[in-house]
Amino acid sequence: MKLEHYGLAFHHVGIALRSEEQARLFLSGLGYSIGPVIFDPEQNVRVGLCRAERQPPIEIVLAGTEGGPISNMLKRQDSVIYHFCYVAASAESSLAAMAADGLSVVTVSEAKPAVLFSGLPVSFHYIGGFGLIELIHSANPVE
């Protein structure tokens, strides 16, 4: 199977963090510029996008208010690779193609506007045997 079969384009890796100081130090040392961390009330997280030449973009994800989506996973560890994100021209078609290939696809969070991506809708899906993916619903690449 080719990635193109699903109509997805890689966008970033999301890393959940209990605290951002050490991650900022490490990412800066790798040459990343770290964007502002902003609160997204729809997702109940604080997020920032980090970019570097010839490196994959990384989204840092920090807990929002008590009981946010990453709070439980960070009780036992300081950080974890949280998700892989892809841009989907048609999320419904992409998810249907995965299911048709026999993959277990469970929607974790329906599409909601994301502050970090100028209000474009994002949804989260658990892919059995792989993990959590975020889909940015957009026919165009997202910066």
mmCIF file with all atom_site columns, N, CA, C and O in Angstrom, residues 2 7 16 43 54 63 67 69 76 113 139:
data_model
loop_
_atom_site.group_PDB
_atom_site.id
_atom_site.type_symbol
_atom_site.label_atom_id
_atom_site.label_alt_id
_atom_site.label_comp_id
_atom_site.label_asym_id
_atom_site.label_entity_id
_atom_site.label_seq_id
_atom_site.pdbx_PDB_ins_code
_atom_site.Cartn_x
_atom_site.Cartn_y
_atom_site.Cartn_z
_atom_site.occupancy
_atom_site.B_iso_or_equiv
_atom_site.pdbx_formal_charge
_atom_site.auth_seq_id
_atom_site.auth_comp_id
_atom_site.auth_asym_id
_atom_site.auth_atom_id
_atom_site.pdbx_PDB_model_num
ATOM 1  N N  . LYS A 1 2   ? 0.462   2.230  -0.727 1.00 0.00 ? 2   LYS A N  1
ATOM 2  C CA . LYS A 1 2   ? 1.166   3.503  -0.763 1.00 0.00 ? 2   LYS A CA 1
ATOM 3  C C  . LYS A 1 2   ? 0.385   4.509  0.064  1.00 0.00 ? 2   LYS A C  1
ATOM 4  O O  . LYS A 1 2   ? -0.836  4.444  0.152  1.00 0.00 ? 2   LYS A O  1
ATOM 5  N N  . GLY A 1 7   ? -4.765  9.277  0.465  1.00 0.00 ? 7   GLY A N  1
ATOM 6  C CA . GLY A 1 7   ? -4.975  10.692 0.196  1.00 0.00 ? 7   GLY A CA 1
ATOM 7  C C  . GLY A 1 7   ? -4.507  11.595 1.323  1.00 0.00 ? 7   GLY A C  1
ATOM 8  O O  . GLY A 1 7   ? -5.120  12.629 1.586  1.00 0.00 ? 7   GLY A O  1
ATOM 9  N N  . ALA A 1 16  ? 3.348   15.181 23.407 1.00 0.00 ? 16  ALA A N  1
ATOM 10 C CA . ALA A 1 16  ? 2.685   15.654 24.625 1.00 0.00 ? 16  ALA A CA 1
ATOM 11 C C  . ALA A 1 16  ? 3.745   15.853 25.703 1.00 0.00 ? 16  ALA A C  1
ATOM 12 O O  . ALA A 1 16  ? 4.599   14.995 25.912 1.00 0.00 ? 16  ALA A O  1
ATOM 13 N N  . GLN A 1 43  ? -9.851  22.064 21.775 1.00 0.00 ? 43  GLN A N  1
ATOM 14 C CA . GLN A 1 43  ? -9.092  20.837 22.043 1.00 0.00 ? 43  GLN A CA 1
ATOM 15 C C  . GLN A 1 43  ? -8.709  20.721 23.527 1.00 0.00 ? 43  GLN A C  1
ATOM 16 O O  . GLN A 1 43  ? -8.271  19.664 23.968 1.00 0.00 ? 43  GLN A O  1
ATOM 17 N N  . ARG A 1 54  ? 15.150  20.884 7.001  1.00 0.00 ? 54  ARG A N  1
ATOM 18 C CA . ARG A 1 54  ? 15.472  19.469 6.834  1.00 0.00 ? 54  ARG A CA 1
ATOM 19 C C  . ARG A 1 54  ? 15.104  18.609 8.050  1.00 0.00 ? 54  ARG A C  1
ATOM 20 O O  . ARG A 1 54  ? 15.724  17.578 8.297  1.00 0.00 ? 54  ARG A O  1
ATOM 21 N N  . ALA A 1 63  ? -0.935  20.311 28.509 1.00 0.00 ? 63  ALA A N  1
ATOM 22 C CA . ALA A 1 63  ? -2.282  20.245 29.087 1.00 0.00 ? 63  ALA A CA 1
ATOM 23 C C  . ALA A 1 63  ? -2.894  21.638 29.146 1.00 0.00 ? 63  ALA A C  1
ATOM 24 O O  . ALA A 1 63  ? -2.215  22.627 29.398 1.00 0.00 ? 63  ALA A O  1
ATOM 25 N N  . GLY A 1 67  ? -8.185  17.986 33.390 1.00 0.00 ? 67  GLY A N  1
ATOM 26 C CA . GLY A 1 67  ? -9.000  16.992 32.703 1.00 0.00 ? 67  GLY A CA 1
ATOM 27 C C  . GLY A 1 67  ? -8.919  17.036 31.194 1.00 0.00 ? 67  GLY A C  1
ATOM 28 O O  . GLY A 1 67  ? -9.742  16.453 30.524 1.00 0.00 ? 67  GLY A O  1
ATOM 29 N N  . PRO A 1 69  ? -7.308  16.258 27.298 1.00 0.00 ? 69  PRO A N  1
ATOM 30 C CA . PRO A 1 69  ? -7.092  14.959 26.674 1.00 0.00 ? 69  PRO A CA 1
ATOM 31 C C  . PRO A 1 69  ? -5.737  14.312 26.955 1.00 0.00 ? 69  PRO A C  1
ATOM 32 O O  . PRO A 1 69  ? -5.612  13.099 26.838 1.00 0.00 ? 69  PRO A O  1
ATOM 33 N N  . ARG A 1 76  ? 2.245   9.550  34.452 1.00 0.00 ? 76  ARG A N  1
ATOM 34 C CA . ARG A 1 76  ? 3.355   8.645  34.737 1.00 0.00 ? 76  ARG A CA 1
ATOM 35 C C  . ARG A 1 76  ? 4.634   8.963  33.977 1.00 0.00 ? 76  ARG A C  1
ATOM 36 O O  . ARG A 1 76  ? 5.656   8.346  34.197 1.00 0.00 ? 76  ARG A O  1
ATOM 37 N N  . PRO A 1 113 ? -12.686 22.988 14.977 1.00 0.00 ? 113 PRO A N  1
ATOM 38 C CA . PRO A 1 113 ? -11.731 23.990 14.493 1.00 0.00 ? 113 PRO A CA 1
ATOM 39 C C  . PRO A 1 113 ? -10.497 24.049 15.396 1.00 0.00 ? 113 PRO A C  1
ATOM 40 O O  . PRO A 1 113 ? -10.610 23.969 16.615 1.00 0.00 ? 113 PRO A O  1
ATOM 41 N N  . ALA A 1 139 ? -8.144  20.852 1.676  1.00 0.00 ? 139 ALA A N  1
ATOM 42 C CA . ALA A 1 139 ? -7.788  20.443 0.333  1.00 0.00 ? 139 ALA A CA 1
ATOM 43 C C  . ALA A 1 139 ? -6.407  20.965 -0.049 1.00 0.00 ? 139 ALA A C  1
ATOM 44 O O  . ALA A 1 139 ? -5.821  20.544 -1.039 1.00 0.00 ? 139 ALA A O  1
#
